[in-house]
XYZ file of C-alpha atoms in Angstrom:
116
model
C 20.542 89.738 -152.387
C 19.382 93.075 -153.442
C 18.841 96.075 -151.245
C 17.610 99.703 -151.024
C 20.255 102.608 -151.112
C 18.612 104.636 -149.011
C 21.153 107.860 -148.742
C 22.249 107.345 -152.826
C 18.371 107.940 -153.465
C 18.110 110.980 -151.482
C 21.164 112.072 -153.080
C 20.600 111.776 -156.719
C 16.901 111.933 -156.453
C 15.841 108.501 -157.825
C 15.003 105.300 -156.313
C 18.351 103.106 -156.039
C 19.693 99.570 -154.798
C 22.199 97.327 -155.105
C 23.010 93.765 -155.825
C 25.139 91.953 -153.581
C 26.941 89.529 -155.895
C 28.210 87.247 -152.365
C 24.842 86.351 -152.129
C 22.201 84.153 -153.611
C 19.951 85.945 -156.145
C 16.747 85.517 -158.257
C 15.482 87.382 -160.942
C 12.335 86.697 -159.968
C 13.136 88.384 -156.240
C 14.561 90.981 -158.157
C 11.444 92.112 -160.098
C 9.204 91.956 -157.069
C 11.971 93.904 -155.286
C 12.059 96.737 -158.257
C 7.925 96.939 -158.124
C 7.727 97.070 -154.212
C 10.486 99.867 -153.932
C 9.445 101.568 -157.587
C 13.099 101.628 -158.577
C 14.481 103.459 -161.144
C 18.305 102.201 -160.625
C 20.025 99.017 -159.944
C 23.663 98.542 -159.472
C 25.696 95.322 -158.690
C 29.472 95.794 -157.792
C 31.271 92.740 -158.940
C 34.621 90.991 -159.638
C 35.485 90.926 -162.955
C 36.276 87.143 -163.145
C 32.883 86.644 -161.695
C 31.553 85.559 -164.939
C 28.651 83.573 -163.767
C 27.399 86.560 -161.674
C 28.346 88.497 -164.993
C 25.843 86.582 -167.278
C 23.406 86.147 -165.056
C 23.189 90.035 -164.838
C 23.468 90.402 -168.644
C 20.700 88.127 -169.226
C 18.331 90.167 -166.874
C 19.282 93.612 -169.435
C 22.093 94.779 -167.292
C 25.074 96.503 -168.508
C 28.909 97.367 -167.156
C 28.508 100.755 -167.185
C 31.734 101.576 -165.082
C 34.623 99.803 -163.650
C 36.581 100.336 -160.374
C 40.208 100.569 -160.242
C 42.624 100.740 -157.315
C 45.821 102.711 -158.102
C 48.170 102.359 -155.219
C 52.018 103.464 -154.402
C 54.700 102.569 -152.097
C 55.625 105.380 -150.180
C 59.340 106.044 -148.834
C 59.326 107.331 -144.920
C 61.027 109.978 -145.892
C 58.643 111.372 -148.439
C 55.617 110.948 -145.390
C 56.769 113.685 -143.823
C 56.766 116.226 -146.752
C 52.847 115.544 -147.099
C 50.265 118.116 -145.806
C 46.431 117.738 -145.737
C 44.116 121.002 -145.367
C 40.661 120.651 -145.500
C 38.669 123.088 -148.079
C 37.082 126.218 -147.612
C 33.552 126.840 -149.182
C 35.709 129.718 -150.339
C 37.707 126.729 -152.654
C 34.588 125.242 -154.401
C 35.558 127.190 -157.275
C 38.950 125.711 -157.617
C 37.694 122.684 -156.768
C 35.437 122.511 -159.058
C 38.100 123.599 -162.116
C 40.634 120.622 -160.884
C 37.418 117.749 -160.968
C 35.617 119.470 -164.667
C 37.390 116.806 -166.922
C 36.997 113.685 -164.214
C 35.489 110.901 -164.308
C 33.798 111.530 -168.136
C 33.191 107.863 -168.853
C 31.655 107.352 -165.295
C 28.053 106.024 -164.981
C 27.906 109.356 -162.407
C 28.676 112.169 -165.561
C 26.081 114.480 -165.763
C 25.194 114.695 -162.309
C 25.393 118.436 -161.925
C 24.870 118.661 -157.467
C 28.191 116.511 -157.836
C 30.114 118.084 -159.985
């Protein structure tokens, strides 16, 4: 039902989990879960025609705070070819920081300066 994010925590510095909408859940499981781990952060990934799931959340004060999409393209063999990956430099941090400044404003994770 709910569980512990163990390397999100150490990350961001709070206590974290996450509800796993595939499986059975109680509210009440929930609030002896949040008081056993002291959490300061719960998240719950869900579809968005999942409205039981939905209410159920919304009834227990959650909020959609973010939304995933999946962009995705078709490409054409001989476009594959013309693609390079390099992997960055510490020396690139600073450009990589200037091309990621203006992402992700509306994102639940804005304002989180050790990621951006």
């Amino acid at each position: 039902m709910i569980h512990y994010l163990e390397w999100d925590s150490e990350f961001f510095g709070i206590n974290m989990a996450e509800i796993d909408p595939r499986l059975s859940f109680s509210p009440a499981c929930m609030y002896e879960f949040i008081k056993e781990h002291k959490l300061d952060f719960i998240q719950a990934l869900c579809e968005i025609n999942n409205l039981s799931f939905i209410h159920m959340l919304e009834a227990n004060h959650f909020h959609m705070a973010d939304q995933k999409v999946t962009l995705k393209t078709h490409l054409q063999d001989d476009h594959i070819n013309e693609c390079t990956i390099e992997a960055a430099q510490i020396s690139d941090i600073h450009l990589l920081r200037d091309i990621v400044k203006d992402m992700f404003l509306e994102s639940r994770f804005y304002g989180f300066d050790q990621i951006f």
